[in-house]
């Protein structure tokens, strides 16, 4: 962080303990799905019948030959003048049979600092790796020094040439031109989901865009739930929920990604492969997520939020600061509640160690994983979808997951409130043919030894007239 401060890239936040603010180039603020590719020898391995019904509906495929040319056009001398960071990292508890190891090379100190929070790194990982295979991760911001023109906000990036690529057949991830976390912290979506889902199908497990939480009822019975929601649809708020029902307790295992495998007894078990929270800041506050607010103001990096003249940060959803506190937006403009532009970018983030969460589940690093009793699916559906309903069986649950739809959010480059198909909340992240992905889910029902979790669809973004009646009904129900 000291290097970033010296470069004018990061600014200390004296109001908190070891916290930093980074503001990016406004052209580099989210995942770029249109520039994200899976490269395999056979196009059908990525896109059914080799056709994509419309851009963004399915993963983008690129031939190995074309990818080689794209990388050859970009990477020679791309790190010239910069420091290269070599980061051995483990996704999941070091040494767990559910974990995977990667090594990332990057010329971004922001990525190096974020990987230190989001993954388990260092010598312990190298010892666990030994002579085994690992995922090879290469990233560059795409701006060798000296730069042709000054970086906006001292944030080097190359949006015009950005490309995020995955080679699942050779365990490689190569990213160029973007410093935004979802495009550059390669252990996260790139390994944990795109390559992870490919490896999971090959090895007989599941890599999913799901939170994991434990719920204990007043009788002391504890159940673990995994839940799939698209980005910016409330996963972190649910994972850190403060129950209103008397006697219930919620504990957080993870807020974004679940790796799940059936054990020798047929029990589905899950780990959180991450080591931190990379959460959407706007909408997070003491009313919506008091646990997150107790988690993030120490040892954290904030990206594209507003800052205050008393050395703190601000975003929409936080308690308003005192009237004498002045706020500067993420765009560097003086900001008041009457301003026409938001104080923080809608996809602004906090990056915080999971160990700081006050309701972290005691078993969150159990190498065996936690037992999953139920799986939830959901998204942003303002009307037409019930608050909750249960699948008849596993196959019906797979159908519910496969037919998920949700409003687009600021986590990607889509505009407006368009409702998009997002099967299993994995549309941007599945690393292979979506039909084969559905078949992989269906295949687990064929094993009579598998104890299949119950499956539900939920929708707490409903806004129509029926919703109040439904909420009143649900609040009166008692669940076992």
Short mmCIF file of C-alpha atoms in Angstrom, two decimals:
data_model
loop_
_atom_site.label_atom_id
_atom_site.label_comp_id
_atom_site.label_asym_id
_atom_site.label_seq_id
_atom_site.Cartn_x
_atom_site.Cartn_y
_atom_site.Cartn_z
CA UNK A 1 0.00 0.00 0.00
CA UNK A 2 2.95 2.30 0.61
CA UNK A 3 3.96 1.88 -3.05
CA UNK A 4 0.44 2.76 -4.16
CA UNK A 5 0.42 5.82 -1.91
CA UNK A 6 3.73 6.99 -3.37
CA UNK A 7 2.28 6.56 -6.87
CA UNK A 8 -0.80 8.62 -5.97
CA UNK A 9 -2.96 5.56 -6.52
CA UNK A 10 -4.09 4.94 -2.93
CA UNK A 11 -4.89 7.37 -0.14
CA UNK A 12 -4.87 6.50 3.57
CA UNK A 13 -8.09 6.95 5.56
CA UNK A 14 -6.97 8.16 8.99
CA UNK A 15 -10.48 7.83 10.44
CA UNK A 16 -10.04 4.02 10.37
CA UNK A 17 -7.35 1.47 11.15
CA UNK A 18 -5.17 0.60 8.13
CA UNK A 19 -7.80 1.49 5.52
CA UNK A 20 -7.20 2.90 2.06
CA UNK A 21 -9.16 4.56 -0.74
CA UNK A 22 -8.57 3.94 -4.44
CA UNK A 23 -10.42 5.66 -7.28
CA UNK A 24 -10.12 4.10 -10.72
CA UNK A 25 -10.29 5.46 -14.22
CA UNK A 26 -14.06 5.89 -14.87
CA UNK A 27 -13.59 3.64 -17.91
CA UNK A 28 -12.53 0.72 -15.68
CA UNK A 29 -15.22 0.20 -13.05
CA UNK A 30 -16.83 -3.22 -13.63
CA UNK A 31 -16.52 -6.64 -15.20
CA UNK A 32 -16.42 -6.51 -19.00
CA UNK A 33 -18.38 -9.57 -20.08
CA UNK A 34 -18.20 -8.61 -23.76
CA UNK A 35 -14.40 -8.91 -23.58
CA UNK A 36 -14.27 -12.12 -21.54
CA UNK A 37 -13.51 -15.36 -23.40
CA UNK A 38 -13.17 -19.09 -22.91
CA UNK A 39 -10.72 -20.67 -25.34
CA UNK A 40 -10.99 -24.38 -26.20
CA UNK A 41 -10.18 -26.49 -29.24
CA UNK A 42 -13.85 -27.35 -29.76
CA UNK A 43 -16.31 -24.43 -29.84
CA UNK A 44 -19.18 -26.71 -28.76
CA UNK A 45 -17.37 -27.23 -25.43
CA UNK A 46 -18.25 -23.60 -24.62
CA UNK A 47 -21.27 -22.64 -26.77
CA UNK A 48 -24.02 -25.17 -27.58
CA UNK A 49 -23.98 -25.96 -31.32
CA UNK A 50 -21.41 -23.19 -31.69
CA UNK A 51 -23.97 -20.37 -31.70
CA UNK A 52 -24.72 -17.63 -29.17
CA UNK A 53 -28.39 -16.49 -29.41
CA UNK A 54 -27.39 -12.93 -28.56
CA UNK A 55 -24.35 -11.22 -27.10
CA UNK A 56 -24.08 -11.87 -23.38
CA UNK A 57 -26.49 -14.81 -23.35
CA UNK A 58 -23.72 -17.40 -23.15
CA UNK A 59 -19.94 -17.42 -22.63
CA UNK A 60 -17.83 -15.98 -25.45
CA UNK A 61 -15.63 -18.52 -27.23
CA UNK A 62 -12.30 -17.88 -28.94
CA UNK A 63 -10.14 -20.35 -30.82
CA UNK A 64 -6.67 -21.10 -29.39
CA UNK A 65 -5.09 -19.77 -32.60
CA UNK A 66 -6.95 -16.45 -32.39
CA UNK A 67 -6.20 -16.16 -28.68
CA UNK A 68 -2.50 -16.69 -29.30
CA UNK A 69 -2.59 -13.84 -31.80
CA UNK A 70 -4.57 -11.54 -29.47
CA UNK A 71 -2.04 -12.11 -26.67
CA UNK A 72 0.94 -11.74 -29.00
CA UNK A 73 -0.44 -8.36 -30.08
CA UNK A 74 -0.68 -7.20 -26.46
CA UNK A 75 1.83 -8.74 -24.09
CA UNK A 76 5.36 -8.15 -25.44
CA UNK A 77 7.04 -5.55 -23.15
CA UNK A 78 3.69 -4.74 -21.50
CA UNK A 79 5.20 -4.74 -17.98
CA UNK A 80 8.25 -2.69 -18.97
CA UNK A 81 9.21 -0.23 -16.23
CA UNK A 82 6.80 -1.76 -13.69
CA UNK A 83 7.28 -4.14 -10.79
CA UNK A 84 6.08 -7.70 -11.35
CA UNK A 85 4.47 -9.39 -8.34
CA UNK A 86 4.52 -13.20 -8.06
CA UNK A 87 1.64 -14.43 -5.89
CA UNK A 88 1.24 -18.12 -4.96
CA UNK A 89 -2.29 -18.48 -3.61
CA UNK A 90 -4.77 -21.07 -2.39
CA UNK A 91 -8.48 -20.91 -3.09
CA UNK A 92 -9.88 -22.60 -0.01
CA UNK A 93 -8.19 -23.67 3.23
CA UNK A 94 -4.57 -24.61 2.55
CA UNK A 95 -4.31 -28.38 2.26
CA UNK A 96 -8.06 -29.10 1.90
CA UNK A 97 -9.00 -31.69 -0.74
CA UNK A 98 -11.59 -29.15 -1.91
CA UNK A 99 -9.01 -26.38 -2.44
CA UNK A 100 -7.06 -25.37 -5.56
CA UNK A 101 -3.71 -23.59 -5.87
CA UNK A 102 -2.72 -20.95 -8.40
CA UNK A 103 0.18 -18.60 -9.06
CA UNK A 104 -0.58 -15.10 -10.37
CA UNK A 105 1.89 -12.75 -12.04
CA UNK A 106 0.77 -9.11 -12.13
CA UNK A 107 2.20 -5.64 -12.57
CA UNK A 108 -0.52 -4.05 -10.39
CA UNK A 109 0.16 -3.34 -6.70
CA UNK A 110 -3.63 -2.94 -6.28
CA UNK A 111 -4.09 -6.53 -7.42
CA UNK A 112 -1.27 -7.74 -5.15
CA UNK A 113 -2.84 -6.02 -2.12
CA UNK A 114 -6.31 -7.32 -3.00
CA UNK A 115 -5.10 -10.89 -3.53
CA UNK A 116 -3.52 -10.76 -0.08
CA UNK A 117 -6.96 -10.06 1.38
CA UNK A 118 -9.08 -12.27 -0.89
CA UNK A 119 -6.91 -15.41 -0.98
CA UNK A 120 -4.46 -17.32 1.21
CA UNK A 121 -0.98 -16.52 -0.09
CA UNK A 122 2.67 -17.15 0.61
CA UNK A 123 5.19 -19.83 1.58
CA UNK A 124 2.58 -22.09 3.19
CA UNK A 125 0.86 -22.36 -0.17
CA UNK A 126 4.10 -23.30 -1.96
CA UNK A 127 4.77 -26.02 0.60
CA UNK A 128 1.25 -27.41 0.10
CA UNK A 129 1.71 -27.29 -3.69
CA UNK A 130 4.94 -29.24 -3.81
CA UNK A 131 5.41 -30.61 -7.33
CA UNK A 132 1.69 -30.75 -8.14
CA UNK A 133 -0.01 -28.86 -10.96
CA UNK A 134 -1.44 -25.38 -10.42
CA UNK A 135 -3.48 -22.74 -12.24
CA UNK A 136 -1.28 -20.28 -14.13
CA UNK A 137 -2.56 -16.70 -13.89
CA UNK A 138 -1.08 -13.75 -15.81
CA UNK A 139 -2.31 -10.16 -15.54
CA UNK A 140 -1.12 -6.79 -16.80
CA UNK A 141 -2.71 -3.37 -16.71
CA UNK A 142 -1.45 -2.94 -20.28
CA UNK A 143 0.45 0.30 -19.73
CA UNK A 144 4.26 -0.02 -19.92
CA UNK A 145 6.30 2.90 -18.63
CA UNK A 146 6.70 5.60 -19.60
CA UNK A 147 3.02 5.98 -20.48
CA UNK A 148 2.06 7.85 -23.63
CA UNK A 149 -0.39 9.98 -21.64
CA UNK A 150 -1.03 10.40 -17.89
CA UNK A 151 -3.31 7.88 -16.20
CA UNK A 152 -6.71 9.12 -15.04
CA UNK A 153 -6.72 9.14 -11.22
CA UNK A 154 -3.21 7.64 -11.46
CA UNK A 155 -4.99 4.38 -12.37
CA UNK A 156 -3.19 2.63 -15.24
CA UNK A 157 -5.44 0.65 -17.57
CA UNK A 158 -6.03 0.10 -21.25
CA UNK A 159 -9.80 -0.16 -21.81
CA UNK A 160 -9.55 -0.19 -25.61
CA UNK A 161 -7.43 -3.35 -25.54
CA UNK A 162 -8.89 -5.09 -22.48
CA UNK A 163 -9.32 -8.85 -22.76
CA UNK A 164 -9.92 -11.49 -20.06
CA UNK A 165 -9.23 -15.02 -21.25
CA UNK A 166 -9.39 -18.55 -19.87
CA UNK A 167 -7.79 -21.71 -21.17
CA UNK A 168 -9.44 -24.48 -19.15
CA UNK A 169 -7.71 -27.28 -21.06
CA UNK A 170 -4.30 -26.02 -19.88
CA UNK A 171 -5.30 -24.41 -16.55
CA UNK A 172 -4.44 -20.86 -17.64
CA UNK A 173 -6.01 -17.43 -17.05
CA UNK A 174 -4.65 -14.39 -18.91
CA UNK A 175 -6.02 -10.88 -18.33
CA UNK A 176 -4.92 -7.65 -19.97
CA UNK A 177 -5.87 -3.99 -19.79
CA UNK A 178 -8.15 -3.78 -16.74
CA UNK A 179 -7.28 -3.28 -13.09
CA UNK A 180 -10.85 -3.66 -11.81
CA UNK A 181 -11.08 -6.50 -9.29
CA UNK A 182 -13.43 -8.81 -11.19
CA UNK A 183 -11.11 -8.65 -14.21
CA UNK A 184 -7.76 -8.68 -12.43
CA UNK A 185 -8.02 -10.52 -9.07
CA UNK A 186 -7.78 -13.77 -10.99
CA UNK A 187 -8.43 -16.10 -8.06
CA UNK A 188 -11.95 -14.69 -7.78
CA UNK A 189 -14.43 -15.08 -10.65
CA UNK A 190 -11.86 -16.29 -13.18
CA UNK A 191 -10.48 -19.25 -11.22
CA UNK A 192 -13.16 -19.81 -8.58
CA UNK A 193 -16.03 -19.91 -11.10
CA UNK A 194 -15.02 -20.04 -14.78
CA UNK A 195 -12.10 -22.45 -14.47
CA UNK A 196 -13.59 -23.80 -11.25
CA UNK A 197 -16.83 -24.89 -12.92
CA UNK A 198 -14.86 -26.59 -15.70
CA UNK A 199 -12.70 -28.46 -13.17
CA UNK A 200 -15.77 -29.30 -11.08
CA UNK A 201 -17.54 -31.01 -13.98
CA UNK A 202 -14.38 -32.93 -14.83
CA UNK A 203 -13.82 -34.03 -11.22
CA UNK A 204 -17.44 -34.52 -10.07
CA UNK A 205 -18.16 -31.51 -7.85
CA UNK A 206 -19.76 -28.03 -8.08
CA UNK A 207 -18.23 -24.54 -8.26
CA UNK A 208 -21.06 -22.06 -7.79
CA UNK A 209 -21.85 -18.36 -7.44
CA UNK A 210 -23.36 -18.90 -3.99
CA UNK A 211 -23.15 -17.60 -0.45
CA UNK A 212 -22.94 -20.06 2.46
CA UNK A 213 -24.48 -19.42 5.87
CA UNK A 214 -25.40 -21.36 8.98
CA UNK A 215 -28.75 -20.89 10.76
CA UNK A 216 -29.35 -22.08 14.33
CA UNK A 217 -32.95 -22.19 15.61
CA UNK A 218 -34.06 -21.60 19.23
CA UNK A 219 -33.80 -25.35 19.92
CA UNK A 220 -30.10 -25.30 18.99
CA UNK A 221 -30.49 -27.15 15.67
CA UNK A 222 -28.09 -25.78 13.05
CA UNK A 223 -28.54 -26.00 9.27
CA UNK A 224 -26.30 -24.72 6.48
CA UNK A 225 -27.71 -23.10 3.34
CA UNK A 226 -26.09 -22.20 0.00
CA UNK A 227 -27.80 -19.49 -2.06
CA UNK A 228 -27.29 -18.34 -5.66
CA UNK A 229 -27.98 -14.70 -6.53
CA UNK A 230 -26.50 -12.56 -9.33
CA UNK A 231 -23.90 -9.94 -8.39
CA UNK A 232 -25.30 -6.92 -6.49
CA UNK A 233 -28.49 -8.81 -5.55
CA UNK A 234 -28.00 -9.09 -1.81
CA UNK A 235 -25.70 -12.08 -1.25
CA UNK A 236 -23.54 -10.26 1.28
CA UNK A 237 -26.58 -8.87 3.14
CA UNK A 238 -28.09 -12.36 3.41
CA UNK A 239 -24.80 -14.00 4.39
CA UNK A 240 -24.44 -11.49 7.23
CA UNK A 241 -28.11 -11.29 8.17
CA UNK A 242 -29.23 -10.24 11.63
CA UNK A 243 -32.40 -12.31 12.28
CA UNK A 244 -35.55 -10.61 13.53
CA UNK A 245 -37.10 -13.89 14.68
CA UNK A 246 -36.39 -14.37 18.41
CA UNK A 247 -33.88 -17.08 19.25
CA UNK A 248 -32.43 -17.52 15.76
CA UNK A 249 -28.74 -17.03 14.96
CA UNK A 250 -27.04 -16.63 11.56
CA UNK A 251 -23.32 -17.23 11.01
CA UNK A 252 -21.42 -16.47 7.81
CA UNK A 253 -19.24 -18.97 5.95
CA UNK A 254 -18.97 -16.96 2.72
CA UNK A 255 -20.82 -14.29 0.75
CA UNK A 256 -20.07 -15.03 -2.91
CA UNK A 257 -18.66 -18.42 -3.97
CA UNK A 258 -19.23 -22.02 -2.87
CA UNK A 259 -17.28 -25.11 -3.86
CA UNK A 260 -19.38 -28.19 -3.05
CA UNK A 261 -18.70 -31.92 -3.14
CA UNK A 262 -20.61 -34.99 -1.92
CA UNK A 263 -18.56 -36.83 0.71
CA UNK A 264 -18.20 -40.59 1.25
CA UNK A 265 -21.47 -40.62 3.23
CA UNK A 266 -23.45 -38.85 0.48
CA UNK A 267 -23.55 -35.51 2.33
CA UNK A 268 -23.07 -32.39 0.19
CA UNK A 269 -20.31 -30.30 1.78
CA UNK A 270 -19.21 -26.77 0.89
CA UNK A 271 -16.22 -24.52 1.43
CA UNK A 272 -15.81 -20.82 0.79
CA UNK A 273 -12.71 -20.70 -1.44
CA UNK A 274 -12.16 -17.02 -0.67
CA UNK A 275 -10.43 -15.39 2.29
CA UNK A 276 -12.18 -12.02 2.24
CA UNK A 277 -15.19 -10.00 1.15
CA UNK A 278 -15.25 -8.02 -2.11
CA UNK A 279 -18.64 -6.48 -1.51
CA UNK A 280 -20.73 -3.84 -3.24
CA UNK A 281 -20.65 -0.75 -1.00
CA UNK A 282 -23.82 1.19 -2.00
CA UNK A 283 -26.83 -0.12 -0.10
CA UNK A 284 -24.66 -1.38 2.75
CA UNK A 285 -25.41 0.42 6.01
CA UNK A 286 -26.31 -0.02 9.65
CA UNK A 287 -29.95 -0.65 8.71
CA UNK A 288 -29.37 -3.13 5.86
CA UNK A 289 -26.18 -4.88 7.04
CA UNK A 290 -24.87 -3.87 10.46
CA UNK A 291 -22.52 -6.88 10.47
CA UNK A 292 -20.75 -5.67 7.32
CA UNK A 293 -20.40 -2.23 8.86
CA UNK A 294 -18.62 -3.87 11.81
CA UNK A 295 -16.36 -5.77 9.40
CA UNK A 296 -15.06 -3.34 6.81
CA UNK A 297 -13.52 -0.41 8.67
CA UNK A 298 -10.19 -2.05 9.42
CA UNK A 299 -7.44 -3.46 7.15
CA UNK A 300 -9.59 -2.75 4.09
CA UNK A 301 -9.34 -1.25 0.62
CA UNK A 302 -12.27 0.85 -0.65
CA UNK A 303 -12.65 1.41 -4.39
CA UNK A 304 -14.66 4.18 -6.08
CA UNK A 305 -16.52 5.36 -2.97
CA UNK A 306 -16.77 8.97 -1.83
CA UNK A 307 -14.50 10.35 0.87
CA UNK A 308 -15.05 12.83 3.68
CA UNK A 309 -12.87 15.62 4.97
CA UNK A 310 -12.59 13.91 8.37
CA UNK A 311 -10.64 11.05 6.78
CA UNK A 312 -13.50 8.61 6.18
CA UNK A 313 -15.61 7.25 3.34
CA UNK A 314 -19.23 7.59 2.28
CA UNK A 315 -21.63 5.83 -0.06
CA UNK A 316 -25.38 5.71 -0.61
CA UNK A 317 -26.99 3.69 2.18
CA UNK A 318 -24.60 4.76 4.93
CA UNK A 319 -25.77 6.94 7.78
CA UNK A 320 -25.44 10.58 6.76
CA UNK A 321 -22.36 12.25 8.29
CA UNK A 322 -22.62 15.38 10.41
CA UNK A 323 -23.66 18.53 8.58
CA UNK A 324 -20.19 20.05 8.97
CA UNK A 325 -18.52 17.10 7.23
CA UNK A 326 -17.78 17.73 3.55
CA UNK A 327 -18.11 14.90 1.02
CA UNK A 328 -16.17 14.51 -2.22
CA UNK A 329 -17.65 12.07 -4.72
CA UNK A 330 -15.74 9.25 -6.36
CA UNK A 331 -15.41 11.55 -9.39
CA UNK A 332 -13.61 14.17 -7.29
CA UNK A 333 -16.53 16.61 -7.12
CA UNK A 334 -18.02 18.27 -4.07
CA UNK A 335 -21.16 16.28 -3.18
CA UNK A 336 -24.35 16.90 -1.20
CA UNK A 337 -27.59 14.90 -0.97
CA UNK A 338 -29.03 17.31 -3.53
CA UNK A 339 -26.36 16.47 -6.13
CA UNK A 340 -27.61 14.92 -9.36
CA UNK A 341 -24.84 12.30 -9.50
CA UNK A 342 -24.21 9.56 -6.92
CA UNK A 343 -21.53 10.00 -4.29
CA UNK A 344 -20.13 6.51 -4.90
CA UNK A 345 -20.10 4.51 -8.11
CA UNK A 346 -23.00 1.99 -8.07
CA UNK A 347 -20.39 -0.83 -8.32
CA UNK A 348 -17.98 0.63 -5.77
CA UNK A 349 -16.45 -1.95 -3.46
CA UNK A 350 -14.97 -2.76 -0.09
CA UNK A 351 -12.28 -5.44 0.12
CA UNK A 352 -11.99 -6.74 3.69
CA UNK A 353 -10.56 -9.82 5.47
CA UNK A 354 -13.20 -12.43 6.32
CA UNK A 355 -11.56 -12.97 9.71
CA UNK A 356 -12.91 -9.58 10.82
CA UNK A 357 -16.56 -10.61 10.44
CA UNK A 358 -18.11 -10.74 13.95
CA UNK A 359 -20.49 -13.57 12.97
CA UNK A 360 -17.96 -15.69 11.08
CA UNK A 361 -18.94 -19.35 11.39
CA UNK A 362 -16.54 -21.42 13.55
CA UNK A 363 -16.36 -24.01 10.75
CA UNK A 364 -15.67 -21.55 7.92
CA UNK A 365 -12.18 -22.97 7.36
CA UNK A 366 -13.02 -26.61 8.08
CA UNK A 367 -11.13 -28.48 5.32
CA UNK A 368 -14.01 -30.97 5.05
CA UNK A 369 -16.52 -28.16 4.40
CA UNK A 370 -19.88 -27.58 6.05
CA UNK A 371 -22.95 -29.83 5.37
CA UNK A 372 -25.48 -28.19 3.02
CA UNK A 373 -29.15 -28.84 3.86
CA UNK A 374 -30.83 -26.42 1.44
CA UNK A 375 -30.06 -24.45 -1.72
CA UNK A 376 -31.78 -21.14 -2.60
CA UNK A 377 -32.06 -19.44 -5.99
CA UNK A 378 -33.15 -15.83 -6.49
CA UNK A 379 -32.67 -12.49 -8.22
CA UNK A 380 -34.12 -9.05 -8.79
CA UNK A 381 -37.71 -9.62 -10.01
CA UNK A 382 -39.90 -6.60 -9.19
CA UNK A 383 -43.11 -8.39 -10.15
CA UNK A 384 -44.60 -11.72 -11.10
CA UNK A 385 -42.43 -14.07 -9.02
CA UNK A 386 -43.49 -15.26 -5.52
CA UNK A 387 -41.48 -14.41 -2.44
CA UNK A 388 -40.67 -18.09 -1.88
CA UNK A 389 -41.54 -21.51 -3.29
CA UNK A 390 -40.00 -24.97 -2.94
CA UNK A 391 -38.98 -27.41 -5.66
CA UNK A 392 -40.81 -30.75 -5.83
CA UNK A 393 -37.51 -32.62 -6.11
CA UNK A 394 -33.87 -32.22 -7.23
CA UNK A 395 -34.68 -32.21 -10.96
CA UNK A 396 -37.36 -29.56 -10.47
CA UNK A 397 -34.86 -27.55 -8.44
CA UNK A 398 -32.37 -27.72 -11.31
CA UNK A 399 -35.12 -26.45 -13.60
CA UNK A 400 -35.75 -23.53 -11.20
CA UNK A 401 -32.04 -22.67 -11.17
CA UNK A 402 -31.80 -23.00 -14.94
CA UNK A 403 -34.76 -20.66 -15.52
CA UNK A 404 -33.59 -17.87 -13.20
CA UNK A 405 -33.95 -14.31 -14.47
CA UNK A 406 -32.86 -11.05 -12.87
CA UNK A 407 -32.56 -7.33 -13.55
CA UNK A 408 -29.11 -6.30 -14.76
CA UNK A 409 -27.00 -4.49 -12.16
CA UNK A 410 -23.96 -2.20 -12.12
CA UNK A 411 -21.62 -5.16 -11.49
CA UNK A 412 -21.23 -5.53 -15.27
CA UNK A 413 -21.36 -3.18 -18.23
CA UNK A 414 -25.08 -3.61 -19.03
CA UNK A 415 -27.27 -0.51 -18.82
CA UNK A 416 -30.79 0.06 -17.53
CA UNK A 417 -33.18 -2.31 -15.78
CA UNK A 418 -33.35 -5.03 -18.42
CA UNK A 419 -34.37 -8.45 -17.06
CA UNK A 420 -31.87 -11.05 -18.24
CA UNK A 421 -31.75 -14.83 -18.09
CA UNK A 422 -29.15 -15.77 -15.50
CA UNK A 423 -29.20 -19.54 -14.90
CA UNK A 424 -27.92 -20.42 -11.42
CA UNK A 425 -26.55 -16.81 -11.28
CA UNK A 426 -23.75 -18.27 -13.43
CA UNK A 427 -24.46 -16.69 -16.83
CA UNK A 428 -21.28 -14.55 -16.73
CA UNK A 429 -19.21 -17.22 -14.99
CA UNK A 430 -19.90 -20.72 -16.32
CA UNK A 431 -16.72 -22.01 -17.94
CA UNK A 432 -18.18 -24.45 -20.43
CA UNK A 433 -21.27 -25.44 -22.45
CA UNK A 434 -24.35 -24.38 -20.46
CA UNK A 435 -26.29 -27.48 -21.54
CA UNK A 436 -23.52 -29.69 -20.19
CA UNK A 437 -23.59 -27.58 -17.03
CA UNK A 438 -27.31 -28.34 -16.53
CA UNK A 439 -26.67 -32.04 -17.19
CA UNK A 440 -23.89 -32.00 -14.61
CA UNK A 441 -26.33 -30.70 -11.98
CA UNK A 442 -28.94 -33.29 -12.99
CA UNK A 443 -26.41 -36.12 -12.76
CA UNK A 444 -26.18 -35.95 -8.97
CA UNK A 445 -29.74 -37.25 -8.60
CA UNK A 446 -28.71 -40.53 -10.24
CA UNK A 447 -26.62 -41.59 -7.23
CA UNK A 448 -28.93 -43.19 -4.62
CA UNK A 449 -26.36 -42.53 -1.88
CA UNK A 450 -26.55 -38.76 -2.31
CA UNK A 451 -28.49 -36.89 0.38
CA UNK A 452 -29.89 -34.20 -1.89
CA UNK A 453 -30.60 -30.81 -0.25
CA UNK A 454 -34.04 -29.22 -0.50
CA UNK A 455 -34.20 -26.43 -3.07
CA UNK A 456 -36.12 -23.13 -3.02
CA UNK A 457 -36.61 -20.02 -5.15
CA UNK A 458 -36.90 -16.67 -3.33
CA UNK A 459 -37.60 -13.11 -4.45
CA UNK A 460 -37.38 -10.29 -1.95
CA UNK A 461 -37.15 -7.61 -4.63
CA UNK A 462 -40.84 -7.90 -5.45
CA UNK A 463 -42.62 -4.54 -5.37
CA UNK A 464 -46.20 -5.17 -6.51
CA UNK A 465 -49.41 -4.93 -4.42
CA UNK A 466 -49.44 -8.64 -3.56
CA UNK A 467 -46.09 -8.48 -1.80
CA UNK A 468 -47.32 -7.10 1.54
CA UNK A 469 -49.93 -9.83 1.88
CA UNK A 470 -47.29 -12.46 1.06
CA UNK A 471 -44.81 -11.04 3.57
CA UNK A 472 -47.42 -11.04 6.31
CA UNK A 473 -48.21 -14.69 5.54
CA UNK A 474 -44.55 -15.72 5.59
CA UNK A 475 -43.87 -13.89 8.88
CA UNK A 476 -46.57 -15.98 10.55
CA UNK A 477 -45.11 -19.30 9.40
CA UNK A 478 -42.76 -21.35 11.55
CA UNK A 479 -39.96 -23.22 9.83
CA UNK A 480 -38.18 -26.30 11.20
#
